[in-house]
The first five atom37 places (N, CA, C, CB, O) and aatype in JSON, in Angstrom:
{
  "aatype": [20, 20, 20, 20, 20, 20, 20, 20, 20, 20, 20, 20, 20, 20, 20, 20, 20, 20, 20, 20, 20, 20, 20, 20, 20, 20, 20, 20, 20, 20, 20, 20, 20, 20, 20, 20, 20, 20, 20, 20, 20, 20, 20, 20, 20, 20, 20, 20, 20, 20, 20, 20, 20, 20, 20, 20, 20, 20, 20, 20, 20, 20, 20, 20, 20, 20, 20, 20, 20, 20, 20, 20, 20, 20, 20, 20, 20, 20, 20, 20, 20, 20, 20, 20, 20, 20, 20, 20, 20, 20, 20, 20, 20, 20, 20, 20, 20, 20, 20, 20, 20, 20, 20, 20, 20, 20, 20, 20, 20, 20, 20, 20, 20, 20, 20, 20, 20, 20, 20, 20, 20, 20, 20, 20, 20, 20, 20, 20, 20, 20, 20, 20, 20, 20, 20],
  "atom_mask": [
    [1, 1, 1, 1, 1],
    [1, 1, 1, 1, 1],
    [1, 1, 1, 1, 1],
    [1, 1, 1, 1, 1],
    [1, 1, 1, 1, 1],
    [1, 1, 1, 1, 1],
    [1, 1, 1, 1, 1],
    [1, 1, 1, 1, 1],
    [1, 1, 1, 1, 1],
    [1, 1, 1, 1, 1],
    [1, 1, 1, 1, 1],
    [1, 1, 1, 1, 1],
    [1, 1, 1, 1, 1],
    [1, 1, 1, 1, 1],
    [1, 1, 1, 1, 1],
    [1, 1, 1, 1, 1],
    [1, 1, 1, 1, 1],
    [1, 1, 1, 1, 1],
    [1, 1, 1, 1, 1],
    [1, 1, 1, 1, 1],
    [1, 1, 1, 1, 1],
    [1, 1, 1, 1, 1],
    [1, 1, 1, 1, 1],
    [1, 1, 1, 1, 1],
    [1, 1, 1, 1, 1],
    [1, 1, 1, 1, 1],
    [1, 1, 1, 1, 1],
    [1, 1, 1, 1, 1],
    [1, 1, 1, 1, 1],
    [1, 1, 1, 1, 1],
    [1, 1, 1, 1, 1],
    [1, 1, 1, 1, 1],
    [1, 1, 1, 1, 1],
    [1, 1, 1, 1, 1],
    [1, 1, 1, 1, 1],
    [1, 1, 1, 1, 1],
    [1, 1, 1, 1, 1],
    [1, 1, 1, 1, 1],
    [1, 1, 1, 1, 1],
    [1, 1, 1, 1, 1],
    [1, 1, 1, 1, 1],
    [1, 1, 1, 1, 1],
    [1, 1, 1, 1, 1],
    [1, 1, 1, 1, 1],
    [1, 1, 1, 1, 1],
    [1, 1, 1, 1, 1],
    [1, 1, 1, 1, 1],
    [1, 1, 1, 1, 1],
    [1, 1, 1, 1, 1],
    [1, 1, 1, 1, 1],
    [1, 1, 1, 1, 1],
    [1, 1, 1, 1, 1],
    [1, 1, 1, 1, 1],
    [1, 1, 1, 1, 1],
    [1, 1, 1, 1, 1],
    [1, 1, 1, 1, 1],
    [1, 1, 1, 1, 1],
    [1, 1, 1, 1, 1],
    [1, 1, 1, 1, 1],
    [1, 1, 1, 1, 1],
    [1, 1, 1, 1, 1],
    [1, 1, 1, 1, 1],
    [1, 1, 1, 1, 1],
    [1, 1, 1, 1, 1],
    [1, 1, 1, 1, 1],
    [1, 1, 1, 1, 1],
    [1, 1, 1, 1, 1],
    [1, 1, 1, 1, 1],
    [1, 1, 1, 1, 1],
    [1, 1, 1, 1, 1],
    [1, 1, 1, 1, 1],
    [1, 1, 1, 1, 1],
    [1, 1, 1, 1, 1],
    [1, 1, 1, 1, 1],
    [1, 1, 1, 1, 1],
    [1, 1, 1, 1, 1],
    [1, 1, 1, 1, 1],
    [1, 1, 1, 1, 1],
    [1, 1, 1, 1, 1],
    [1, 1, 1, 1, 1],
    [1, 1, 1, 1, 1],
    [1, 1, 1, 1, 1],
    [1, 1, 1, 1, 1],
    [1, 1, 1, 1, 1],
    [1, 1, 1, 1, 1],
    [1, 1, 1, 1, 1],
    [1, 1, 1, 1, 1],
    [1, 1, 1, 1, 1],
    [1, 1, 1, 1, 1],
    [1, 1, 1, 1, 1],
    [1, 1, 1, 1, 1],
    [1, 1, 1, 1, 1],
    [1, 1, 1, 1, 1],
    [1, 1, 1, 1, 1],
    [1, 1, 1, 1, 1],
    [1, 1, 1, 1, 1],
    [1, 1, 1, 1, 1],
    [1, 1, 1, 1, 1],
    [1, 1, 1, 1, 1],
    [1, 1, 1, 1, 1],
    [1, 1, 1, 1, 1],
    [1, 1, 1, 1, 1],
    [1, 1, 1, 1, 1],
    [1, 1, 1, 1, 1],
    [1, 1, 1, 1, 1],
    [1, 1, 1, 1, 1],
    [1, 1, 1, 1, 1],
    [1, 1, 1, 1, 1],
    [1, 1, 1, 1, 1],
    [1, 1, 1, 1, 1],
    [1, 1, 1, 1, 1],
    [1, 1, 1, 1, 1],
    [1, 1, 1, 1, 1],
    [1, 1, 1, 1, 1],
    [1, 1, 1, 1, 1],
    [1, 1, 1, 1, 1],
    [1, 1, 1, 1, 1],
    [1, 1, 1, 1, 1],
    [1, 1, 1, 1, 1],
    [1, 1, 1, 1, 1],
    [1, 1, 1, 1, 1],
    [1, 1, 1, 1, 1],
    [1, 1, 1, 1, 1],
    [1, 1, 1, 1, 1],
    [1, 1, 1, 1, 1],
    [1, 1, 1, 1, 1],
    [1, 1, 1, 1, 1],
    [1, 1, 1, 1, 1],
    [1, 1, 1, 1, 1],
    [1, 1, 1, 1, 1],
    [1, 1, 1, 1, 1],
    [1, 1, 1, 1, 1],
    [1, 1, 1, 1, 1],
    [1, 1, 1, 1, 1],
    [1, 1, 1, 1, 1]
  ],
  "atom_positions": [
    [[-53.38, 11.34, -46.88], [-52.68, 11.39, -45.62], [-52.24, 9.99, -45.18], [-53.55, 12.02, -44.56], [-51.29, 9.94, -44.4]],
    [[-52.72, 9.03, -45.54], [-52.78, 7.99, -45.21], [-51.88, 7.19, -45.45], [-53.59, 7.67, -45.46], [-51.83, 6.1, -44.87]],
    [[-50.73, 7.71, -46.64], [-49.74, 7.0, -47.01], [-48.79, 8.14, -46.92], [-49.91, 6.22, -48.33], [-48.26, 8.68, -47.89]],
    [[-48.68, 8.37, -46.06], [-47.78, 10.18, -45.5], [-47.03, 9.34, -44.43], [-49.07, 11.97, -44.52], [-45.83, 9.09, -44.54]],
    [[-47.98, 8.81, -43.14], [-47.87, 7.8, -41.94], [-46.53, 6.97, -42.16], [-49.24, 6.72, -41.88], [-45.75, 6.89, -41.21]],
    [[-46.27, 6.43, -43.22], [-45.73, 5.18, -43.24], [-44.45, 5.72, -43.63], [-46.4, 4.07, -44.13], [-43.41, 5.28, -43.14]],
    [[-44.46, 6.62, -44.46], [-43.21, 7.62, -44.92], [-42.39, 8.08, -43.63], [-43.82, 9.1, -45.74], [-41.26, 7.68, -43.36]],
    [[-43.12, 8.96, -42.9], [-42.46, 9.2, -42.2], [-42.08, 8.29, -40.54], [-42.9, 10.32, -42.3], [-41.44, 8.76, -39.6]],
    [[-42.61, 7.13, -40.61], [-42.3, 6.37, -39.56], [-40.85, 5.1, -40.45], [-44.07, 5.57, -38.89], [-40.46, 4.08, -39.89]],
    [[-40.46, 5.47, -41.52], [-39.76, 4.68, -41.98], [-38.7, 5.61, -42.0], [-40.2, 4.01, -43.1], [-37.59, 5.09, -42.12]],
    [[-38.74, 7.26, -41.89], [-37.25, 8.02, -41.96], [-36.97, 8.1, -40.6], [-37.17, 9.61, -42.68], [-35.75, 8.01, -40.47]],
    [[-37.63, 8.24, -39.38], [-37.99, 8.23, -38.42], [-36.79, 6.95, -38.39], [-39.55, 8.23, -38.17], [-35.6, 7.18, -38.62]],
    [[-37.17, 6.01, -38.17], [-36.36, 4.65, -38.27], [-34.9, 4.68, -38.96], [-37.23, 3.64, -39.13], [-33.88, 4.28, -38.4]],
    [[-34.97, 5.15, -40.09], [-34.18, 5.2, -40.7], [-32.69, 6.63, -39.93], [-35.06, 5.34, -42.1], [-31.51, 6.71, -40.27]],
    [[-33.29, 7.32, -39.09], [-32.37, 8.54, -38.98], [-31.65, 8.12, -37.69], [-33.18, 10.1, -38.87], [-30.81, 8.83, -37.14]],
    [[-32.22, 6.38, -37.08], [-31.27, 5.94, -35.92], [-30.21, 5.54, -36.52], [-31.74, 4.85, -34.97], [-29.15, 5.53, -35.9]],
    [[-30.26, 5.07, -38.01], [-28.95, 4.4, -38.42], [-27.86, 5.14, -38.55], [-29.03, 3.78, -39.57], [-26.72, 4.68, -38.61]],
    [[-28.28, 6.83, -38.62], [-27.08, 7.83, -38.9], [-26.29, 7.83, -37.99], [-27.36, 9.17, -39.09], [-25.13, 8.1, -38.29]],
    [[-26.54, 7.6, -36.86], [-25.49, 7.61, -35.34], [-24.31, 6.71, -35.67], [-26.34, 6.85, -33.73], [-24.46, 5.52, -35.95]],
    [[-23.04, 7.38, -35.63], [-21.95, 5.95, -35.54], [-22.27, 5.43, -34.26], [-20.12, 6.24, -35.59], [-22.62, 6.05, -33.26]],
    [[-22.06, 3.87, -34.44], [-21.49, 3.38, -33.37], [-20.65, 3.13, -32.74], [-21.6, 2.92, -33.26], [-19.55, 2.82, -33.19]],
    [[-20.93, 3.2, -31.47], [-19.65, 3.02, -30.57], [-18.49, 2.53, -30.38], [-19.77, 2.7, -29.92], [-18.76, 1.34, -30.24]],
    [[-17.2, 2.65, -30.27], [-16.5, 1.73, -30.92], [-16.39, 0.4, -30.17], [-15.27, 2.27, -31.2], [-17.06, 0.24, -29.15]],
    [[-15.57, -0.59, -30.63], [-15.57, -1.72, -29.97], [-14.39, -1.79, -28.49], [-15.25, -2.77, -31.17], [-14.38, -2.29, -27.36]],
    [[-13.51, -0.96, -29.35], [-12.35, -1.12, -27.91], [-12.72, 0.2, -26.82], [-10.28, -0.88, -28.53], [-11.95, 0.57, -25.94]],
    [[-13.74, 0.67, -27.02], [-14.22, 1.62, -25.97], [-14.1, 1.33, -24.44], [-15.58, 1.82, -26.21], [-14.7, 0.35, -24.01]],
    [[-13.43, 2.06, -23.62], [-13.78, 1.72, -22.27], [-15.36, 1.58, -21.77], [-13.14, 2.75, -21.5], [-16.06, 2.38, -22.39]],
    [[-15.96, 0.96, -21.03], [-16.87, 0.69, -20.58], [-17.3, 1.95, -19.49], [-16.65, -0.6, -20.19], [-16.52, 2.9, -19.42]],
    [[-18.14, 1.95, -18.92], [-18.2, 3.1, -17.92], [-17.2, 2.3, -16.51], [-20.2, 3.55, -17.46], [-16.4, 2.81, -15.73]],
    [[-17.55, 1.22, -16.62], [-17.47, 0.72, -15.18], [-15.75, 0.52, -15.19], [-18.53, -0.91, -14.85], [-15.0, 0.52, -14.21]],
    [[-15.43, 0.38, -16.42], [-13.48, 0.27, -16.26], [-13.06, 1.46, -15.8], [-12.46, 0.04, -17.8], [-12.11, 1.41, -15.02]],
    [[-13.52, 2.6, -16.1], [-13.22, 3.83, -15.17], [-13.16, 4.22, -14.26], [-13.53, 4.45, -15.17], [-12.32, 5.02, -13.83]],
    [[-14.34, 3.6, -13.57], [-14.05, 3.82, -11.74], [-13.54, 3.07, -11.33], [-15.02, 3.89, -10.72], [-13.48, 1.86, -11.56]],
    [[-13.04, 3.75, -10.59], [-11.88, 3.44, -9.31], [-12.31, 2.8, -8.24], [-11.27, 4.66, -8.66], [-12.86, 3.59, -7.47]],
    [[-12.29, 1.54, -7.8], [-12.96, 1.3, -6.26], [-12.38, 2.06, -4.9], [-12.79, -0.29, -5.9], [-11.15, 1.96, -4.83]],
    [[-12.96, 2.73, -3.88], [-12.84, 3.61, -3.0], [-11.67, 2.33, -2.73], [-14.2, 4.22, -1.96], [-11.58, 1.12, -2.96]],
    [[-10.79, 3.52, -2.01], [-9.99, 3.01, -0.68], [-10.63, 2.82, 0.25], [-9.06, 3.74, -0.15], [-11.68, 3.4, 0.49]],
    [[-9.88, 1.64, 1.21], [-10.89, 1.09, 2.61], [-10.95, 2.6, 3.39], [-9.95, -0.44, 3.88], [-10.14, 3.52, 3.28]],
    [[-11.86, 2.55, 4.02], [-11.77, 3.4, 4.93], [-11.06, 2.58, 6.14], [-13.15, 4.01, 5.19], [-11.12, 1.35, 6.12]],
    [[-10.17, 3.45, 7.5], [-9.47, 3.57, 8.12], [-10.25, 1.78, 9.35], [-9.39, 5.39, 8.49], [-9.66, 0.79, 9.76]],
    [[-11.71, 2.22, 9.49], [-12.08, 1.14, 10.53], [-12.09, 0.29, 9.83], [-13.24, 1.15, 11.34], [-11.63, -0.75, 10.31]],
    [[-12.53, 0.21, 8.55], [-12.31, -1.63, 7.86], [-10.8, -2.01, 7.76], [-12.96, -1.87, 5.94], [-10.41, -3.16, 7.94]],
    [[-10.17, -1.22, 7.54], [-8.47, -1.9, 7.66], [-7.89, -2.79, 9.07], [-7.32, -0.45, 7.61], [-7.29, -3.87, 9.14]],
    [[-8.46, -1.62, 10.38], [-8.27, -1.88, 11.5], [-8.74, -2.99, 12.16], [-8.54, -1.04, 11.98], [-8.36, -3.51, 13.21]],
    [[-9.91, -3.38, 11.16], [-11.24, -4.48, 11.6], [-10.01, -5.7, 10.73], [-13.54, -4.07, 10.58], [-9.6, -6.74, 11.24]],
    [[-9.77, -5.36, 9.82], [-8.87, -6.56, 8.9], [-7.76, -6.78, 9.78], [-8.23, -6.06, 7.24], [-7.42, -7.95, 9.66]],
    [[-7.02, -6.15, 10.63], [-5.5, -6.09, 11.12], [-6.21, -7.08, 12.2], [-4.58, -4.36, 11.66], [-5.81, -8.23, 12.34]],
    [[-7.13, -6.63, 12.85], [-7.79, -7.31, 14.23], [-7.86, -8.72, 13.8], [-9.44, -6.71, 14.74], [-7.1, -9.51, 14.35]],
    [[-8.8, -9.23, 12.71], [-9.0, -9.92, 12.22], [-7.69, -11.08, 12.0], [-9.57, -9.28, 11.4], [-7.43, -12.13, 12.58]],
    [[-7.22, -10.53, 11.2], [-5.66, -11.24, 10.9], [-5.13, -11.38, 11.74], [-4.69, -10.72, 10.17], [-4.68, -12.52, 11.66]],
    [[-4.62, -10.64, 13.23], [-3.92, -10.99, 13.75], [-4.39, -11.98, 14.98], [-3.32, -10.02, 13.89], [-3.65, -12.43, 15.85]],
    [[-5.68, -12.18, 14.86], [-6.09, -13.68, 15.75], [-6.02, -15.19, 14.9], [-7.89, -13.54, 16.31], [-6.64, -16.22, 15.17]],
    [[-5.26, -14.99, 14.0], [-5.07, -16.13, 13.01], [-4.04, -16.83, 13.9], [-4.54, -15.72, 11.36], [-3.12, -16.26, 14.48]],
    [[-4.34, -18.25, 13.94], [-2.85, -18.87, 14.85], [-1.3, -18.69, 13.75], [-3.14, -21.09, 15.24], [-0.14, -18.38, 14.02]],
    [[-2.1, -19.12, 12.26], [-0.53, -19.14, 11.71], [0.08, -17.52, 11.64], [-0.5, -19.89, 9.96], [1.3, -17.41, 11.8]],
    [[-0.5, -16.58, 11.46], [0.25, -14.96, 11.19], [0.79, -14.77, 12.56], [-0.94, -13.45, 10.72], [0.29, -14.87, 13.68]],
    [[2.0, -14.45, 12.12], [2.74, -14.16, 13.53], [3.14, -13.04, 13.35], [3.9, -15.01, 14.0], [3.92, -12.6, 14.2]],
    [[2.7, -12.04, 12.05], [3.31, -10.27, 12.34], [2.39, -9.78, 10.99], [5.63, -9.85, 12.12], [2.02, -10.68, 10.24]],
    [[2.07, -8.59, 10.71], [1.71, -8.46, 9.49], [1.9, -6.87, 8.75], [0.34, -8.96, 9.53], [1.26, -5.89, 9.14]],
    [[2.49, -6.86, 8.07], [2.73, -5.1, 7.6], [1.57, -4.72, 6.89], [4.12, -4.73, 6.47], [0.95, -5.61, 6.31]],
    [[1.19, -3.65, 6.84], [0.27, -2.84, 5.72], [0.8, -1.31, 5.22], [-1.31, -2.59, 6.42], [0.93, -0.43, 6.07]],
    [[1.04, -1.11, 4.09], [1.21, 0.31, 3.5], [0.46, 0.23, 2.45], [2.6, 0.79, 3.11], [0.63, -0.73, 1.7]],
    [[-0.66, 1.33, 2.12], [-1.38, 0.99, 1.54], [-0.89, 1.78, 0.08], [-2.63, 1.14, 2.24], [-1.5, 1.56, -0.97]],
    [[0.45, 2.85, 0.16], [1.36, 3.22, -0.79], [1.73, 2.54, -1.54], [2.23, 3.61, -0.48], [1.71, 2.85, -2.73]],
    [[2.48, 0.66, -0.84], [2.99, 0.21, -2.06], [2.29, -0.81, -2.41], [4.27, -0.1, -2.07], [1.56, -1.42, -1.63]],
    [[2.53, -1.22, -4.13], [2.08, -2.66, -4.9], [1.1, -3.57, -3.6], [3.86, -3.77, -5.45], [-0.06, -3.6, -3.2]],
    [[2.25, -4.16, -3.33], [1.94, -4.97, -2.41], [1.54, -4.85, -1.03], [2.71, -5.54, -2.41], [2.14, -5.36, -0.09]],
    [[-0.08, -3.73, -0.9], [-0.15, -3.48, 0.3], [0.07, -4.22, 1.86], [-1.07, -3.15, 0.14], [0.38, -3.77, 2.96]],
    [[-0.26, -5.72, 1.3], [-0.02, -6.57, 2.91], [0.84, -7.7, 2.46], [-1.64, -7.32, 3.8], [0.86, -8.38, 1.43]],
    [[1.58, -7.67, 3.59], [2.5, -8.32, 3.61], [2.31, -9.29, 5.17], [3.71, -7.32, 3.38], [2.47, -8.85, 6.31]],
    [[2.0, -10.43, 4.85], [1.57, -11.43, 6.29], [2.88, -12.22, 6.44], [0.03, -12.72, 6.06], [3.35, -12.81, 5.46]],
    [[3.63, -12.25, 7.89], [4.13, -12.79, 8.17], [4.06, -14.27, 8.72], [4.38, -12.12, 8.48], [3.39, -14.18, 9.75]],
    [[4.48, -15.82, 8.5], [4.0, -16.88, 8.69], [5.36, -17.88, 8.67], [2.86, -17.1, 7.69], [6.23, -17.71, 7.83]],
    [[5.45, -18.88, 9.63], [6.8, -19.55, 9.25], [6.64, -20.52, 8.63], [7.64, -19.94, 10.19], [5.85, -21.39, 8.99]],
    [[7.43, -20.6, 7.44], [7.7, -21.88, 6.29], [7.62, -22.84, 7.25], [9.25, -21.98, 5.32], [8.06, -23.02, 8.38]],
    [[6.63, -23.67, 6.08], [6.67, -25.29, 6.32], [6.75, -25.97, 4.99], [5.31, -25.89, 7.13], [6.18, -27.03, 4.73]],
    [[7.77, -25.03, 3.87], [8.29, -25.79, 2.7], [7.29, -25.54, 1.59], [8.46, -27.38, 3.0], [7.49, -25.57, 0.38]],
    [[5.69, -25.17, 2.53], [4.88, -25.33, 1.19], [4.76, -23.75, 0.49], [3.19, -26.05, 1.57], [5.17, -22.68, 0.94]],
    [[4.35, -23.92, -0.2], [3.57, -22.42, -1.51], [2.41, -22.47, -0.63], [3.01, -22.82, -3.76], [1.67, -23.38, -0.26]],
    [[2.5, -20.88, -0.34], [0.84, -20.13, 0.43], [0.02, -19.15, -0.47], [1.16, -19.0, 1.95], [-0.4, -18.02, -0.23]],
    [[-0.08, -20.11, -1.8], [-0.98, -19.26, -2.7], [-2.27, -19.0, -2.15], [-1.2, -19.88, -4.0], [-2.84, -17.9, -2.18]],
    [[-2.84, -20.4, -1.51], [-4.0, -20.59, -0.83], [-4.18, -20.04, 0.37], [-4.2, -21.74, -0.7], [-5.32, -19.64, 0.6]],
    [[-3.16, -19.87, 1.4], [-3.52, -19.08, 2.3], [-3.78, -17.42, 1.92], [-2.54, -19.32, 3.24], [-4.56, -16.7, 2.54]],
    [[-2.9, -16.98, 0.69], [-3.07, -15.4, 0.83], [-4.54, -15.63, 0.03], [-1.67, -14.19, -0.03], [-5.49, -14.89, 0.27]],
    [[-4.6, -16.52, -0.75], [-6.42, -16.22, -1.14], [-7.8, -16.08, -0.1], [-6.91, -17.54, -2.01], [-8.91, -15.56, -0.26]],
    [[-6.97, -17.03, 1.37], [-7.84, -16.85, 2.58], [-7.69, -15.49, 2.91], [-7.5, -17.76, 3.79], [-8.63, -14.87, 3.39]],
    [[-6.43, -14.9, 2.67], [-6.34, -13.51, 3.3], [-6.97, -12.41, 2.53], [-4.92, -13.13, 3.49], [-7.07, -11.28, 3.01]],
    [[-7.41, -12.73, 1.28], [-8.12, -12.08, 0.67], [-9.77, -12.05, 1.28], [-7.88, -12.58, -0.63], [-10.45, -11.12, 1.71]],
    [[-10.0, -13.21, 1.14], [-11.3, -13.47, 1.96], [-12.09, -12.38, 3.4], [-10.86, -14.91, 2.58], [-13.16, -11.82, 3.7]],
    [[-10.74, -12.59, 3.92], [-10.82, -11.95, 5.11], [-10.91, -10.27, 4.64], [-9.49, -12.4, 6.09], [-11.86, -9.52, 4.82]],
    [[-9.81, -10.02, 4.08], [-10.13, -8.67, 3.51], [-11.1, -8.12, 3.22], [-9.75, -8.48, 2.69], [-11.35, -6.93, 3.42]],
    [[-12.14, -9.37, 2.41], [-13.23, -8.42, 1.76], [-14.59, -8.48, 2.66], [-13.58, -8.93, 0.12], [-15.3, -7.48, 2.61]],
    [[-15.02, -9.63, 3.5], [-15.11, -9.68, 4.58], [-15.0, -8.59, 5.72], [-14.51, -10.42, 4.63], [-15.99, -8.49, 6.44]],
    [[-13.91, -7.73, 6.01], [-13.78, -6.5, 6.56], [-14.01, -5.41, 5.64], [-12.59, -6.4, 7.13], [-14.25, -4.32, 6.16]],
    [[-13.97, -5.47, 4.57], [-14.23, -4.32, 3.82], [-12.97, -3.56, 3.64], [-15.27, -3.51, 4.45], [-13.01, -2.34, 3.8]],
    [[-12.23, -3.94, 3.43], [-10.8, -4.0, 3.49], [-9.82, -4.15, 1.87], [-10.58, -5.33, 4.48], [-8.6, -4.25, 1.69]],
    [[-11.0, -4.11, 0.88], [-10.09, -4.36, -0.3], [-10.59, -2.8, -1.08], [-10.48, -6.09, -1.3], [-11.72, -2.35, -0.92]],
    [[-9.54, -2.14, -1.91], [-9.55, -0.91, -2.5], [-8.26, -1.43, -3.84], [-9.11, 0.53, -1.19], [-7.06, -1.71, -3.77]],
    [[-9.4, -1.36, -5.14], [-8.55, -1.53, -6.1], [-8.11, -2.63, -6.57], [-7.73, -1.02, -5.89], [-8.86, -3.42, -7.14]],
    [[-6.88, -2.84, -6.4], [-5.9, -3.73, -7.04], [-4.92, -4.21, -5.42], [-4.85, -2.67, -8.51], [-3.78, -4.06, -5.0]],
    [[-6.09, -4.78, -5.0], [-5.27, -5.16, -3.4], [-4.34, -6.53, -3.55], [-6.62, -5.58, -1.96], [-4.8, -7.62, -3.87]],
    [[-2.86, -6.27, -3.23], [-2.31, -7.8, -3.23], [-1.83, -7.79, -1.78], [-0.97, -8.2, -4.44], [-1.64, -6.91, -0.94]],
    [[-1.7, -9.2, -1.83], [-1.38, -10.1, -0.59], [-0.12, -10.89, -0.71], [-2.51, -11.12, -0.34], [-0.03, -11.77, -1.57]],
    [[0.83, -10.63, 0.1], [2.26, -11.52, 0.13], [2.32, -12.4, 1.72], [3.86, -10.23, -0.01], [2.23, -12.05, 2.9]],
    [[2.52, -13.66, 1.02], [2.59, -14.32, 2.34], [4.51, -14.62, 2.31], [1.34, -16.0, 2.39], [5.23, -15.26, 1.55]],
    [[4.8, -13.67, 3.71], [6.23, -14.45, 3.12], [6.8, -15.19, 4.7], [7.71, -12.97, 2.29], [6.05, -15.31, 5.66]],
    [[7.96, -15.54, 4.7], [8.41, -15.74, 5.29], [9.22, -15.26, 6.76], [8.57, -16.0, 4.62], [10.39, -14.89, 6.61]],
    [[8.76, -15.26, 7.94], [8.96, -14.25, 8.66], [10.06, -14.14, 9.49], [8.04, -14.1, 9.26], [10.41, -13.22, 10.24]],
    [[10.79, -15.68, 9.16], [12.47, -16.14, 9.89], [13.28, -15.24, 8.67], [13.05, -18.41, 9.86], [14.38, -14.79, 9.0]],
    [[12.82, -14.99, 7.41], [13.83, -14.73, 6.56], [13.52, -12.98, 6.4], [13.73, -15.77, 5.11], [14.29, -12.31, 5.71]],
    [[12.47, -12.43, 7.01], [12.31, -10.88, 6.96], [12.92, -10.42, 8.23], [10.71, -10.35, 6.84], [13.44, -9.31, 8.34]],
    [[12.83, -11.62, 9.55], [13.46, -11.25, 10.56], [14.57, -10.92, 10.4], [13.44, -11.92, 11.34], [14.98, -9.86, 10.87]],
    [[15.59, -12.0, 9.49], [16.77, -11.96, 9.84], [17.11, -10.57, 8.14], [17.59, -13.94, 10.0], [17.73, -10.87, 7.11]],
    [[16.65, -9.59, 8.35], [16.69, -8.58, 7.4], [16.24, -8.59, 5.62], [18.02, -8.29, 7.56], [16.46, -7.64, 4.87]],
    [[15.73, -9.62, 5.31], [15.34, -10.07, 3.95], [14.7, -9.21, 3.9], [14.77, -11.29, 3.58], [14.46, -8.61, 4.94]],
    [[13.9, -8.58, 2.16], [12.86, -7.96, 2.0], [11.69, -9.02, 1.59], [13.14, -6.9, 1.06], [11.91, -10.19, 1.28]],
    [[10.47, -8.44, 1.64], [9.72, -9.41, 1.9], [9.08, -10.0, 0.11], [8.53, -8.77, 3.12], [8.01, -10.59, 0.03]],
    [[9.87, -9.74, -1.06], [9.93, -10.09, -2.1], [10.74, -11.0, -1.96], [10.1, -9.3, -2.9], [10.37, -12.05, -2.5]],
    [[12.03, -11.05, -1.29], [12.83, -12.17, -1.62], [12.33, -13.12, 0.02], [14.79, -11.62, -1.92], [13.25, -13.7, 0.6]],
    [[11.33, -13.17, 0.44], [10.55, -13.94, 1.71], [9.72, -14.67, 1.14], [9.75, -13.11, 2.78], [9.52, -15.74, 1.72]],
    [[8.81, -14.39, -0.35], [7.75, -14.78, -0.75], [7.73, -15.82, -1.15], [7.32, -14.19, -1.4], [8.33, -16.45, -2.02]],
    [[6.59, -16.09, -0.09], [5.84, -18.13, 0.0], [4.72, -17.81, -0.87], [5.0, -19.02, 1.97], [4.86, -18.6, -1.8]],
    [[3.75, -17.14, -1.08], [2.47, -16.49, -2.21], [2.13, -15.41, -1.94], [1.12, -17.14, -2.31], [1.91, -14.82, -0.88]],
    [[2.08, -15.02, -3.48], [1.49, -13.55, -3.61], [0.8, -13.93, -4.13], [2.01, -12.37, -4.12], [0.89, -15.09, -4.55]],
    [[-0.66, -12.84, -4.47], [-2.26, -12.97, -5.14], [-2.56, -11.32, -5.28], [-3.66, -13.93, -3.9], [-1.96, -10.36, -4.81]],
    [[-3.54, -11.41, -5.97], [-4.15, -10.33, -6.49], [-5.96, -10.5, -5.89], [-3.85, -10.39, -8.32], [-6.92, -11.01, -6.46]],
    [[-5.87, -9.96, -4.77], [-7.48, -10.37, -4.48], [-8.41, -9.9, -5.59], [-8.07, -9.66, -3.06], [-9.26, -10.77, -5.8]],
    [[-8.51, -9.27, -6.06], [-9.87, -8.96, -6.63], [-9.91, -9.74, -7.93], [-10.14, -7.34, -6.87], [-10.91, -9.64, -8.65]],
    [[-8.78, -10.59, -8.32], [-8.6, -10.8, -9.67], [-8.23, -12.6, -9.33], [-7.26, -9.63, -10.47], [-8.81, -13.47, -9.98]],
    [[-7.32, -12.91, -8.37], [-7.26, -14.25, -8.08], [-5.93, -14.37, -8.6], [-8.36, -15.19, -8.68], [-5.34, -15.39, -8.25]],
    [[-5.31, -13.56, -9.35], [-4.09, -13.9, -9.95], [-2.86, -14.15, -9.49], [-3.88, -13.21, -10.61], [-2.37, -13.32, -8.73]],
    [[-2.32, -14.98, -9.74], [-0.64, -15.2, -8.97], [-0.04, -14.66, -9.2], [0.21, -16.1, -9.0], [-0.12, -14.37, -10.39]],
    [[0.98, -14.06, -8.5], [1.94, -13.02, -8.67], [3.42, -14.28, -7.92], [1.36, -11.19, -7.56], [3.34, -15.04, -6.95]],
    [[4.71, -14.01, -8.92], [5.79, -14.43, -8.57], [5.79, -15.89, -8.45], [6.15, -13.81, -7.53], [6.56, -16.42, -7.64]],
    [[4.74, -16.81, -9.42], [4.82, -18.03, -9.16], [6.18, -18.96, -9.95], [3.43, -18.46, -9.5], [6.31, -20.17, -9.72]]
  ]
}
């Protein structure tokens, strides 16, 4: 019996190797989920938020398109990559980011006078990712 033991703790062992493994380009579990959309009071808490900022002087949200927020601010010549990364801040801060949240800081003399706010854009970002958009 005694050399029975060793036999079968070596097929035993041996019957993990039959499993393929997983593949390499496999999604992960976690690339699958979806991060919730804000709920309704963290958006409202973000709008509140934002709009006691001295520089935002208007700010859109649709949470339909690409570019859910759109902060209005008047040019002073520079790139507001850094400010929409503050506006990210603030976002997550309120609880306010769902997904693939971007931020456009544009120009609000040039949306006034009928521009869309793609052809306004001082910085866009990708909060959850940091990435520049339209640099």
């Amino acid at each position: 019996m005694r050399g029975f033991l060793p036999i079968i703790g070596a097929a035993l062992a041996l019957s993990g190797c039959s499993a393929p493994a997983p593949a390499a380009d496999a999604p992960e579990a976690t690339d699958q989920i979806e991060a919730p959309a804000p709920t309704p009071a963290a958006i409202d808490a973000a709008k509140t938020a934002l709009a006691a900022e001295p520089q935002i002087k208007d700010l859109h949200y649709d949470p339909t398109n690409t570019v859910q927020w759109n902060i209005g601010v008047l040019d002073d010549g520079s790139r507001r990559f850094g400010y929409a990364q503050y506006v990210c801040m603030v976002l997550k801060e309120k609880g306010a980011l769902g997904g693939r949240t971007h931020v456009r800081i544009v120009d609000i003399a040039k949306v006034a006078q009928g521009e869309k706010f793609r052809d306004a854009n001082l910085g866009h970002v990708i909060c959850e990712t940091g990435d520049i958009v339209d640099a």
